[in-house]
Short mmCIF file of N, CA and C in Angstrom, two decimals:
data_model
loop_
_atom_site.label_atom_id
_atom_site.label_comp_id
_atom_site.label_asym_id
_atom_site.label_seq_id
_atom_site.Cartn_x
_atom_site.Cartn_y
_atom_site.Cartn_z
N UNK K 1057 15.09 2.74 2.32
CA UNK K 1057 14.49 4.00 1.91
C UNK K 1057 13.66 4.60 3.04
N UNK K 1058 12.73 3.57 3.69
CA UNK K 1058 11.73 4.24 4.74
C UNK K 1058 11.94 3.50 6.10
N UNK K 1059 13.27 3.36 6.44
CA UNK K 1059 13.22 2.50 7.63
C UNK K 1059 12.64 3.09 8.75
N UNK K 1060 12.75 4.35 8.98
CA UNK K 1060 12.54 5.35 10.22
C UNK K 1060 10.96 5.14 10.46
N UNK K 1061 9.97 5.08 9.12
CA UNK K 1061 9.08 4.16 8.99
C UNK K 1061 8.67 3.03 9.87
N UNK K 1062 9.03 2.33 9.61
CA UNK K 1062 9.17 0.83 9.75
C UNK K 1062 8.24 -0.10 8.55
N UNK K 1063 9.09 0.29 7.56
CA UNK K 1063 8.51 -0.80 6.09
C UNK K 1063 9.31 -1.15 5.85
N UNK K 1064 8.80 -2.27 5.23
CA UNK K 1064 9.21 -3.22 4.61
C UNK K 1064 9.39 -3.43 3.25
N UNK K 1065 10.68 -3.30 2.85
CA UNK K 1065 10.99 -3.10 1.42
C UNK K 1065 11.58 -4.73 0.66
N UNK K 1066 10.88 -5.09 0.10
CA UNK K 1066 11.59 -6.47 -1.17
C UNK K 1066 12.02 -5.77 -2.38
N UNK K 1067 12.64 -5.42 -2.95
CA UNK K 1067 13.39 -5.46 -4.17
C UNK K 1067 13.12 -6.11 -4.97
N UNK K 1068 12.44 -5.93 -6.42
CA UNK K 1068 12.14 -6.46 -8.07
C UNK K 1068 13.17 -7.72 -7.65
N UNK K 1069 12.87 -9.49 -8.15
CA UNK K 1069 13.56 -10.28 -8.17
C UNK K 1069 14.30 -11.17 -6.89
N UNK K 1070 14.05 -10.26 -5.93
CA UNK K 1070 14.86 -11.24 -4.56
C UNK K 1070 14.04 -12.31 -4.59
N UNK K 1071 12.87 -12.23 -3.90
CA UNK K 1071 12.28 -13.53 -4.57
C UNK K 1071 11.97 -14.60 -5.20
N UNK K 1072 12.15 -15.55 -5.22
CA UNK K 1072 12.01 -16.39 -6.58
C UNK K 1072 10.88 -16.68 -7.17
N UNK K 1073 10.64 -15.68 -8.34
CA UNK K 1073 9.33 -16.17 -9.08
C UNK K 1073 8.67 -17.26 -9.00
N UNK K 1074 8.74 -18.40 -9.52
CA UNK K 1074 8.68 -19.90 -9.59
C UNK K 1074 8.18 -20.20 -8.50
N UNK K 1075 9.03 -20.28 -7.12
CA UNK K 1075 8.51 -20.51 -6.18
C UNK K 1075 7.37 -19.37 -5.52
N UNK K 1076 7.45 -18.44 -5.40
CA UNK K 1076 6.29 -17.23 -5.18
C UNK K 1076 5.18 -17.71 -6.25
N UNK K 1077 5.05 -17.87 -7.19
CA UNK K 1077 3.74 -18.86 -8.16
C UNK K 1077 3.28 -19.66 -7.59
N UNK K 1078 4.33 -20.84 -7.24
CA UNK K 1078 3.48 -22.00 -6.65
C UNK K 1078 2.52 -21.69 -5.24
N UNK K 1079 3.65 -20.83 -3.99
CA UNK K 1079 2.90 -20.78 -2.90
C UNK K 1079 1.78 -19.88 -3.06
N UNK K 1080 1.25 -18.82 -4.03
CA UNK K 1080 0.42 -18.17 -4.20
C UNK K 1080 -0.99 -18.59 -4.90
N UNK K 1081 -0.46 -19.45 -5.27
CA UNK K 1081 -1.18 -20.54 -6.21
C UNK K 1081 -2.01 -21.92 -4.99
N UNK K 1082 -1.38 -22.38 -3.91
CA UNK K 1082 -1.66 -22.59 -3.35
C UNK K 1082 -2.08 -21.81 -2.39
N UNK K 1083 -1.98 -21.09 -1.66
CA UNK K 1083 -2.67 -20.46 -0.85
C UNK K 1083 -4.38 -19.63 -1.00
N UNK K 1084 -4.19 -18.95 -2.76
CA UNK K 1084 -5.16 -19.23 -3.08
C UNK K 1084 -5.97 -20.03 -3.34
N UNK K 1085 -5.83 -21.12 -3.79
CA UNK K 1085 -6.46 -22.46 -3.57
C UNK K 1085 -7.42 -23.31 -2.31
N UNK K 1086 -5.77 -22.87 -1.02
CA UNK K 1086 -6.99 -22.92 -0.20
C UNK K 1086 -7.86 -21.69 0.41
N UNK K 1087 -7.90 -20.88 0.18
CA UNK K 1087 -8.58 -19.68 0.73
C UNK K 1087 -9.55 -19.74 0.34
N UNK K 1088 -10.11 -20.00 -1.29
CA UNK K 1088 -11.05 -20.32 -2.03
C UNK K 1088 -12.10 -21.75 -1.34
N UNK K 1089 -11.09 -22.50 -1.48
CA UNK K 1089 -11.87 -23.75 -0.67
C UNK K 1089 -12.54 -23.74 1.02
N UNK K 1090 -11.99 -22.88 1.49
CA UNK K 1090 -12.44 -22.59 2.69
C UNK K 1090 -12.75 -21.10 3.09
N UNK K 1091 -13.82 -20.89 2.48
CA UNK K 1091 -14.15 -19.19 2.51
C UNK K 1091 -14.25 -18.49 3.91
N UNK K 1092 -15.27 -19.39 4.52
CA UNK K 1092 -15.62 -18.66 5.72
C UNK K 1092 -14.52 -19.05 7.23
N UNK K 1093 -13.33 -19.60 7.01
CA UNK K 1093 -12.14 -19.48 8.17
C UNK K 1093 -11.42 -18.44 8.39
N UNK K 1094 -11.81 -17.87 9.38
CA UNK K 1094 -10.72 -16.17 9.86
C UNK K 1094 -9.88 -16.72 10.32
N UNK K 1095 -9.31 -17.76 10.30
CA UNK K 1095 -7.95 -18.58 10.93
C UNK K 1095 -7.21 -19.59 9.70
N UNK K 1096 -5.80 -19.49 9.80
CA UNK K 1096 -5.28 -20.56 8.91
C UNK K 1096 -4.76 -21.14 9.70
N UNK K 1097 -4.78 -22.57 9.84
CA UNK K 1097 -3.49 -23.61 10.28
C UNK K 1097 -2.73 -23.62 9.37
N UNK K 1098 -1.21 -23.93 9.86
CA UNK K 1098 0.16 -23.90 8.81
C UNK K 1098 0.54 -25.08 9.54
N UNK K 1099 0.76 -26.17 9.18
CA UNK K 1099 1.42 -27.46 9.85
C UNK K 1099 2.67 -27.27 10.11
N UNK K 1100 3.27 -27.23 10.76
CA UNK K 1100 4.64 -27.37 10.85
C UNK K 1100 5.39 -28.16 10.42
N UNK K 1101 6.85 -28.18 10.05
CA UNK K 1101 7.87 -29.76 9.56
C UNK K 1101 7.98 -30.26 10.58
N UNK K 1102 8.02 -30.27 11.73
CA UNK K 1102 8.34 -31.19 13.26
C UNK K 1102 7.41 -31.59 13.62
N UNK K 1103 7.29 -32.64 13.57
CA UNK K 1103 6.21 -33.25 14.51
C UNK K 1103 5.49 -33.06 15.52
N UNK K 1104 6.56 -32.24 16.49
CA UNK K 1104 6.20 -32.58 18.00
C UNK K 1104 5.91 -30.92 18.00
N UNK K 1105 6.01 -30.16 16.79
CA UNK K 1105 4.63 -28.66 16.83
C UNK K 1105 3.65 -28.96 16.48
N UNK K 1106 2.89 -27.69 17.54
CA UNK K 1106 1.69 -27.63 16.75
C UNK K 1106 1.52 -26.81 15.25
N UNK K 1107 0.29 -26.53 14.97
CA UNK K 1107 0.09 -25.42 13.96
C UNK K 1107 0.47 -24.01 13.98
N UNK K 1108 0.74 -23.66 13.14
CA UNK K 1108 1.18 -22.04 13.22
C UNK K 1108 -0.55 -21.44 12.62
N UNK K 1109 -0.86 -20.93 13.67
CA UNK K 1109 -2.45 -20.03 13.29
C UNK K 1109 -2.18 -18.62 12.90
N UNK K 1110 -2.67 -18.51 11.42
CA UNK K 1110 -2.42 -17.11 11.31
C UNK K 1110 -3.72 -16.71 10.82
N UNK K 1111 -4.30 -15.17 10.83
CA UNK K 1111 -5.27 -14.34 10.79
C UNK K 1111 -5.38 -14.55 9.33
N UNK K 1112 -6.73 -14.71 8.95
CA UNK K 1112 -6.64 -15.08 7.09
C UNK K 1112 -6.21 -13.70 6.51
N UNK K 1113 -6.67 -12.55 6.70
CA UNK K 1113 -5.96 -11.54 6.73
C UNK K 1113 -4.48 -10.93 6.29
N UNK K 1114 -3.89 -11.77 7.32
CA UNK K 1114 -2.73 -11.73 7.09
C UNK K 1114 -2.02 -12.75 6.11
N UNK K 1115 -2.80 -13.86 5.83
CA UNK K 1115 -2.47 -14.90 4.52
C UNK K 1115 -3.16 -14.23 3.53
N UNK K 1116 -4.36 -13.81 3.29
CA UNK K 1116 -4.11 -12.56 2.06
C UNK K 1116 -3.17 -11.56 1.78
N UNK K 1117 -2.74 -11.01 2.86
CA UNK K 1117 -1.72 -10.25 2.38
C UNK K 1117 -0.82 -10.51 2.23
N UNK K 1118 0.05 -11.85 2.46
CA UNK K 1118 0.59 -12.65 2.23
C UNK K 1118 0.98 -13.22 0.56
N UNK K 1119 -0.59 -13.50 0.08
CA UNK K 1119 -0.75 -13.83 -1.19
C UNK K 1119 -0.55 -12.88 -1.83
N UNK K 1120 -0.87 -11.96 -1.52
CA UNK K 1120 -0.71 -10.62 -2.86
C UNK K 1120 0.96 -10.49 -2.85
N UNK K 1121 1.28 -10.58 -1.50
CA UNK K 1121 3.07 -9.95 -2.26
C UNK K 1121 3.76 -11.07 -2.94
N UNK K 1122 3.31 -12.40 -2.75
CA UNK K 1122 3.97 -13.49 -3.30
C UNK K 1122 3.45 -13.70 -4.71
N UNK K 1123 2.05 -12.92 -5.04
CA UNK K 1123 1.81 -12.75 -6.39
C UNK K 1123 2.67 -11.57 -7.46
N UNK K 1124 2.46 -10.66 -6.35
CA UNK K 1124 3.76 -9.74 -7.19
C UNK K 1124 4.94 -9.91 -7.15
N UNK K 1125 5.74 -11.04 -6.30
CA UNK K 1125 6.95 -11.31 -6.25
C UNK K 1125 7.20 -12.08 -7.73
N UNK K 1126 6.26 -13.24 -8.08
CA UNK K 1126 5.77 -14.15 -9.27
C UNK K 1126 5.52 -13.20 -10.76
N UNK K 1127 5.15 -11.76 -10.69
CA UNK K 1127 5.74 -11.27 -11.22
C UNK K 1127 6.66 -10.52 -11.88
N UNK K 1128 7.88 -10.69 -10.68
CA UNK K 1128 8.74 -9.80 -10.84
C UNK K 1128 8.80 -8.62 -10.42
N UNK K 1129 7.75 -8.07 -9.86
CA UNK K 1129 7.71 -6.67 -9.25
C UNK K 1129 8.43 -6.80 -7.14
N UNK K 1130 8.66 -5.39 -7.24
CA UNK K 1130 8.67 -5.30 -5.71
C UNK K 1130 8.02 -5.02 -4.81
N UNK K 1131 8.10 -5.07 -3.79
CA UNK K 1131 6.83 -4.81 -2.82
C UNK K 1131 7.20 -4.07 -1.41
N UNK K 1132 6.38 -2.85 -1.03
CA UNK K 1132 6.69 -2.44 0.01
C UNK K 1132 5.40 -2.12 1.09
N UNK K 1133 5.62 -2.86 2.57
CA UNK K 1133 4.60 -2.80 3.19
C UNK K 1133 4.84 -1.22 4.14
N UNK K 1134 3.70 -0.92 4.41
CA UNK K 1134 3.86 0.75 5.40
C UNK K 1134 3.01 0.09 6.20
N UNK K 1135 2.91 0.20 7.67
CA UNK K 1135 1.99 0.60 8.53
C UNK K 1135 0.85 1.60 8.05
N UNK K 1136 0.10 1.31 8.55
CA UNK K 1136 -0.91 3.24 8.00
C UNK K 1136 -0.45 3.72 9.39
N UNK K 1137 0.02 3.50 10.14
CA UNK K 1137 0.17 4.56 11.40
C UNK K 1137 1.76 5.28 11.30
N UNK K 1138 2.45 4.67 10.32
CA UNK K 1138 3.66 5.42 9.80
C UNK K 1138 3.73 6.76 9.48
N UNK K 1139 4.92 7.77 9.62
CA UNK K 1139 4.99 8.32 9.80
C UNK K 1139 6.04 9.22 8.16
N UNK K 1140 5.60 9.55 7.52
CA UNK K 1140 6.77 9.91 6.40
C UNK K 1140 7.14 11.50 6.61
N UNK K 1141 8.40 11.76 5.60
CA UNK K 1141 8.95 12.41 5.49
C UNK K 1141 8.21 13.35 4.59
N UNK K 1142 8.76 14.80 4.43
CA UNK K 1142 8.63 15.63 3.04
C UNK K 1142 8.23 14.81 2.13
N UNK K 1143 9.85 14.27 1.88
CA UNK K 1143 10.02 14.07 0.81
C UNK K 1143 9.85 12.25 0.36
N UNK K 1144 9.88 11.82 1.41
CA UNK K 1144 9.11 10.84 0.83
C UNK K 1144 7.74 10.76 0.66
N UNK K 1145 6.50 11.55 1.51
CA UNK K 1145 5.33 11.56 0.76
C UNK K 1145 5.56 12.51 -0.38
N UNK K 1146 6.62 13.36 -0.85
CA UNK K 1146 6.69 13.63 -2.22
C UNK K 1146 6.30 12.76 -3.16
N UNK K 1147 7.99 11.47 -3.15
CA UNK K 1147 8.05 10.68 -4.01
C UNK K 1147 6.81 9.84 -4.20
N UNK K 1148 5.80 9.44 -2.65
CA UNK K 1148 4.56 8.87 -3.22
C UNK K 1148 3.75 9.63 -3.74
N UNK K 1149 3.36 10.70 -3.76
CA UNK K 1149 2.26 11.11 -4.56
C UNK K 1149 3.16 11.39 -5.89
N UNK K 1150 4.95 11.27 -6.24
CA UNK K 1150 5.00 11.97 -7.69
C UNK K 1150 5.00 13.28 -7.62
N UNK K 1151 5.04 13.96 -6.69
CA UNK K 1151 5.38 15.41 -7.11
C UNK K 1151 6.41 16.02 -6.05
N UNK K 1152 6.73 17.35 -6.21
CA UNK K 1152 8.06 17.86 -6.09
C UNK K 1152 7.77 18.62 -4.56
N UNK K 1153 9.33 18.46 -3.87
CA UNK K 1153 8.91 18.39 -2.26
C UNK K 1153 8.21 19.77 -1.75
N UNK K 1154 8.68 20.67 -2.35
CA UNK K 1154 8.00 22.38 -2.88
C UNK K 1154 6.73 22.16 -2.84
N UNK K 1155 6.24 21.29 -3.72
CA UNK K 1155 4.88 21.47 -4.08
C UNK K 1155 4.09 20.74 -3.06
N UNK K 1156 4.46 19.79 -2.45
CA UNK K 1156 4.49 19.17 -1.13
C UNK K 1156 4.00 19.83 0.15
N UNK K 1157 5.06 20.61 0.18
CA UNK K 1157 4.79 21.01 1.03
C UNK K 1157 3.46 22.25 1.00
N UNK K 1158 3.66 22.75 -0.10
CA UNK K 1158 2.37 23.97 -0.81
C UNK K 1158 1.06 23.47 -0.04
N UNK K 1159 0.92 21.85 -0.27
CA UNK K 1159 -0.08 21.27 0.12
C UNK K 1159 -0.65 21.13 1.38
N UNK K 1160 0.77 21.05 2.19
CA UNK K 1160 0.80 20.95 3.76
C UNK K 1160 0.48 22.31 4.54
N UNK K 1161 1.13 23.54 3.93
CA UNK K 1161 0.73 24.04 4.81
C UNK K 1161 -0.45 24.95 3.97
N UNK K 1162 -1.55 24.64 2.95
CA UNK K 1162 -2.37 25.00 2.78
C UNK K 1162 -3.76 24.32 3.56
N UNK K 1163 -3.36 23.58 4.39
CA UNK K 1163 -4.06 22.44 5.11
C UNK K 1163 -4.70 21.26 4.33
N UNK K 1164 -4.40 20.98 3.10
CA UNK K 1164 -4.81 20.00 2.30
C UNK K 1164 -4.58 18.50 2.43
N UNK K 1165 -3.47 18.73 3.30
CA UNK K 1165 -2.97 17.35 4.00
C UNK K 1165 -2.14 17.75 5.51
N UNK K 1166 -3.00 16.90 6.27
CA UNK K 1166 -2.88 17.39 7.85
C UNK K 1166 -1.14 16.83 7.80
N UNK K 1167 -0.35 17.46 8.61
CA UNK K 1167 1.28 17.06 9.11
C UNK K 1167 1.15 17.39 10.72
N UNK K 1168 2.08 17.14 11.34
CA UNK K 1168 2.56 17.75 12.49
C UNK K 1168 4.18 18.24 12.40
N UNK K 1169 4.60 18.83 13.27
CA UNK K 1169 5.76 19.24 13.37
C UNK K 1169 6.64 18.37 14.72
N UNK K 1170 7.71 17.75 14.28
CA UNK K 1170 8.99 17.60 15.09
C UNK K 1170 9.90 18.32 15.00
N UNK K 1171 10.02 18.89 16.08
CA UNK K 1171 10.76 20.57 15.87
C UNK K 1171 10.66 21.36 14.80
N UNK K 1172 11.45 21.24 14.01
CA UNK K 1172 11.47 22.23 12.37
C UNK K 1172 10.88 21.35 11.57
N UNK K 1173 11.18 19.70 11.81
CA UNK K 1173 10.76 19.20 10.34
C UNK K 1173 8.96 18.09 10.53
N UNK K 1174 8.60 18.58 9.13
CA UNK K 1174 7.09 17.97 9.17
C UNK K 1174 6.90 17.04 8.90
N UNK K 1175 5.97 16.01 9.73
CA UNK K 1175 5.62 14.46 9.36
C UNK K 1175 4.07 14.30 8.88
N UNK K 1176 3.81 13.29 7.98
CA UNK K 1176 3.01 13.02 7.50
C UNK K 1176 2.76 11.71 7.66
N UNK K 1177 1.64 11.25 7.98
CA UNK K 1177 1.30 10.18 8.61
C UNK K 1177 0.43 9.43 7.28
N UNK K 1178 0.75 8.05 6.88
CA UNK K 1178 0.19 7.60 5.64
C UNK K 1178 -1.09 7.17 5.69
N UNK K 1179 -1.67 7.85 6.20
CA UNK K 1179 -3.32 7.49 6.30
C UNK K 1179 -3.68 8.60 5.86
N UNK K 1180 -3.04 9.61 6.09
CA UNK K 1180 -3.63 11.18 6.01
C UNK K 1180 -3.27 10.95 4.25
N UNK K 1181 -2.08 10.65 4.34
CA UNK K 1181 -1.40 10.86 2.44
C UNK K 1181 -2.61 9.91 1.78
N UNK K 1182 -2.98 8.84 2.03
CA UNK K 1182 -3.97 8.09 0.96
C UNK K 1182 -5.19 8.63 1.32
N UNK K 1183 -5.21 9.47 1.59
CA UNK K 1183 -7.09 10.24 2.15
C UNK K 1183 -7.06 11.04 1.27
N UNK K 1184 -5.34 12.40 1.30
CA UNK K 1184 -5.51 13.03 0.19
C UNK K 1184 -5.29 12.85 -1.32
N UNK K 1185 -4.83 11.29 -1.77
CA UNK K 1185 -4.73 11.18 -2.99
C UNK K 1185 -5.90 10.32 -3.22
N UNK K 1186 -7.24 9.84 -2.41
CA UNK K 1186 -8.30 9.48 -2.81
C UNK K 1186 -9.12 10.65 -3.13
N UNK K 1187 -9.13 11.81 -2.24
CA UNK K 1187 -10.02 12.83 -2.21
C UNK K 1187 -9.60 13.26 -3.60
N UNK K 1188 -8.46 13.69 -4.43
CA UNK K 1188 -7.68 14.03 -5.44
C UNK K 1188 -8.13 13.40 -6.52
N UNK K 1189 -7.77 12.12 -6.36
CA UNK K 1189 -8.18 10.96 -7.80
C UNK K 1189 -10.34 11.04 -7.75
N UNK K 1190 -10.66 11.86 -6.76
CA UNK K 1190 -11.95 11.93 -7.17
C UNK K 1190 -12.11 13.33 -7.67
N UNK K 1191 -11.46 13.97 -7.51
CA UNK K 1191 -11.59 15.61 -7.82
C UNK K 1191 -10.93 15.48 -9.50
N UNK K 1192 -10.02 14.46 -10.28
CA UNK K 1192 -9.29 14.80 -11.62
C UNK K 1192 -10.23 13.97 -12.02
N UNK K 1193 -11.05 12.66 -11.40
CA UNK K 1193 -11.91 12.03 -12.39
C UNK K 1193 -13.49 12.93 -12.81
N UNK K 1194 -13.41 13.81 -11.76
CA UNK K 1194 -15.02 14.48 -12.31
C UNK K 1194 -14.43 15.83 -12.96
N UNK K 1195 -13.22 15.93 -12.64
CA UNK K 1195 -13.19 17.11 -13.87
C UNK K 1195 -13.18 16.18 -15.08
N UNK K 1196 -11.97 15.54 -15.27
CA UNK K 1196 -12.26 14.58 -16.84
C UNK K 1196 -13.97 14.79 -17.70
N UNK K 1197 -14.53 13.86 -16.52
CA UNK K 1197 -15.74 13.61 -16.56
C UNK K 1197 -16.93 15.00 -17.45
N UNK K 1198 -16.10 16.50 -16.84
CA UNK K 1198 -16.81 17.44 -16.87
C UNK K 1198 -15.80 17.93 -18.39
N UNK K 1199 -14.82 17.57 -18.26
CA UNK K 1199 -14.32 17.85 -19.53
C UNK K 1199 -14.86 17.08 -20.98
N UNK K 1200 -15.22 15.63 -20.57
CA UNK K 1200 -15.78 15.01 -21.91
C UNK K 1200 -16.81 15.16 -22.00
N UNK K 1201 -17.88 15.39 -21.11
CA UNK K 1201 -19.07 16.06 -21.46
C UNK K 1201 -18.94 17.45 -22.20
N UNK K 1202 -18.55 18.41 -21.45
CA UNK K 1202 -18.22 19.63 -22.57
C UNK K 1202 -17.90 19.22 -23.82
N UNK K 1203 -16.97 18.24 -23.96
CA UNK K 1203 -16.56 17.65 -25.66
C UNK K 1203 -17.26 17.18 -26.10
N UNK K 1204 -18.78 16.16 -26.18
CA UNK K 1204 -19.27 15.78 -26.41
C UNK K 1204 -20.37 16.66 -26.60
N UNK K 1205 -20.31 18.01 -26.00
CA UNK K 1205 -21.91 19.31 -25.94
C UNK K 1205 -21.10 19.51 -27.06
N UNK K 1206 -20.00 20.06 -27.26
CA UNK K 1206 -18.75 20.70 -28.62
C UNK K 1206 -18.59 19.91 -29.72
N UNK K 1207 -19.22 18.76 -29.87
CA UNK K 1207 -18.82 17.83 -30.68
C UNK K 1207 -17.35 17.78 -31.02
N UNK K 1208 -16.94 17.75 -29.95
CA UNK K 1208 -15.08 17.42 -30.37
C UNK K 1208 -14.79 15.99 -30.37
#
């Protein structure tokens, strides 16, 4: 879907539940037990390696997709320095590439241009659907208060 990207797409089920439980299950386990290590050792099966050191960081993020693999869901990693399409920051925010774009060139969400067509960079897209999800929660907010002055 977003290779031009460079994400990383798993598919609902490639995974094996069962096993994505256990290693998530363990990994949390030890993460918990050893709070303050910004480093993991991974032993290797050969003897004659050493440890594989990885950034705990990156074994959290690790754990989360192997937790959603354990449930059956799929998982897709983006860079934030990625680069999307129209229409795929359409499909992430859910709305229509028209309206998309309405957004873009009202300056509501910064793009640049490659020749004719516009990129959107996914740092900019989760800035404007945080700024957004704070702008529909205080209207709500301003709406149930009015209901509550209205006794509705």
């Amino acid at each position: 879907m977003m290779a031009d990207v460079q994400a990383k797409r798993v598919q609902p089920g490639i995974i094996d539940a069962e096993v994505a439980g256990r290693a998530v299950r363990r990994i949390k386990d030890y993460l918990m037990r050893y709070p303050d290590q910004t480093t993991i050792r991974v032993a290797g099966e050969h003897g004659d390696e050493g440890p594989l050191i990885l950034p705990r960081e990156a074994v959290s993020l690790l754990a989360f997709i192997l937790a959603q693999a354990a449930e059956g869901r799929g998982v897709t990693v983006i860079p934030s320095h990625a680069e999307l399409t129209t229409q795929q920051a359409a499909d992430m925010l859910n709305v229509s590439r028209p309206y998309l774009i309405k957004l873009l060139e009202t300056g509501e969400i910064p793009f640049r241009l490659i020749g004719k067509h516009r990129r959107i960079t996914y740092e900019d897209l989760q800035e404007y659907k945080r700024r957004d999800d704070v702008k529909r929660r205080t209207a709500a907010d301003q709406l149930a208060a009015l209901g509550q002055e209205l006794g509705i």
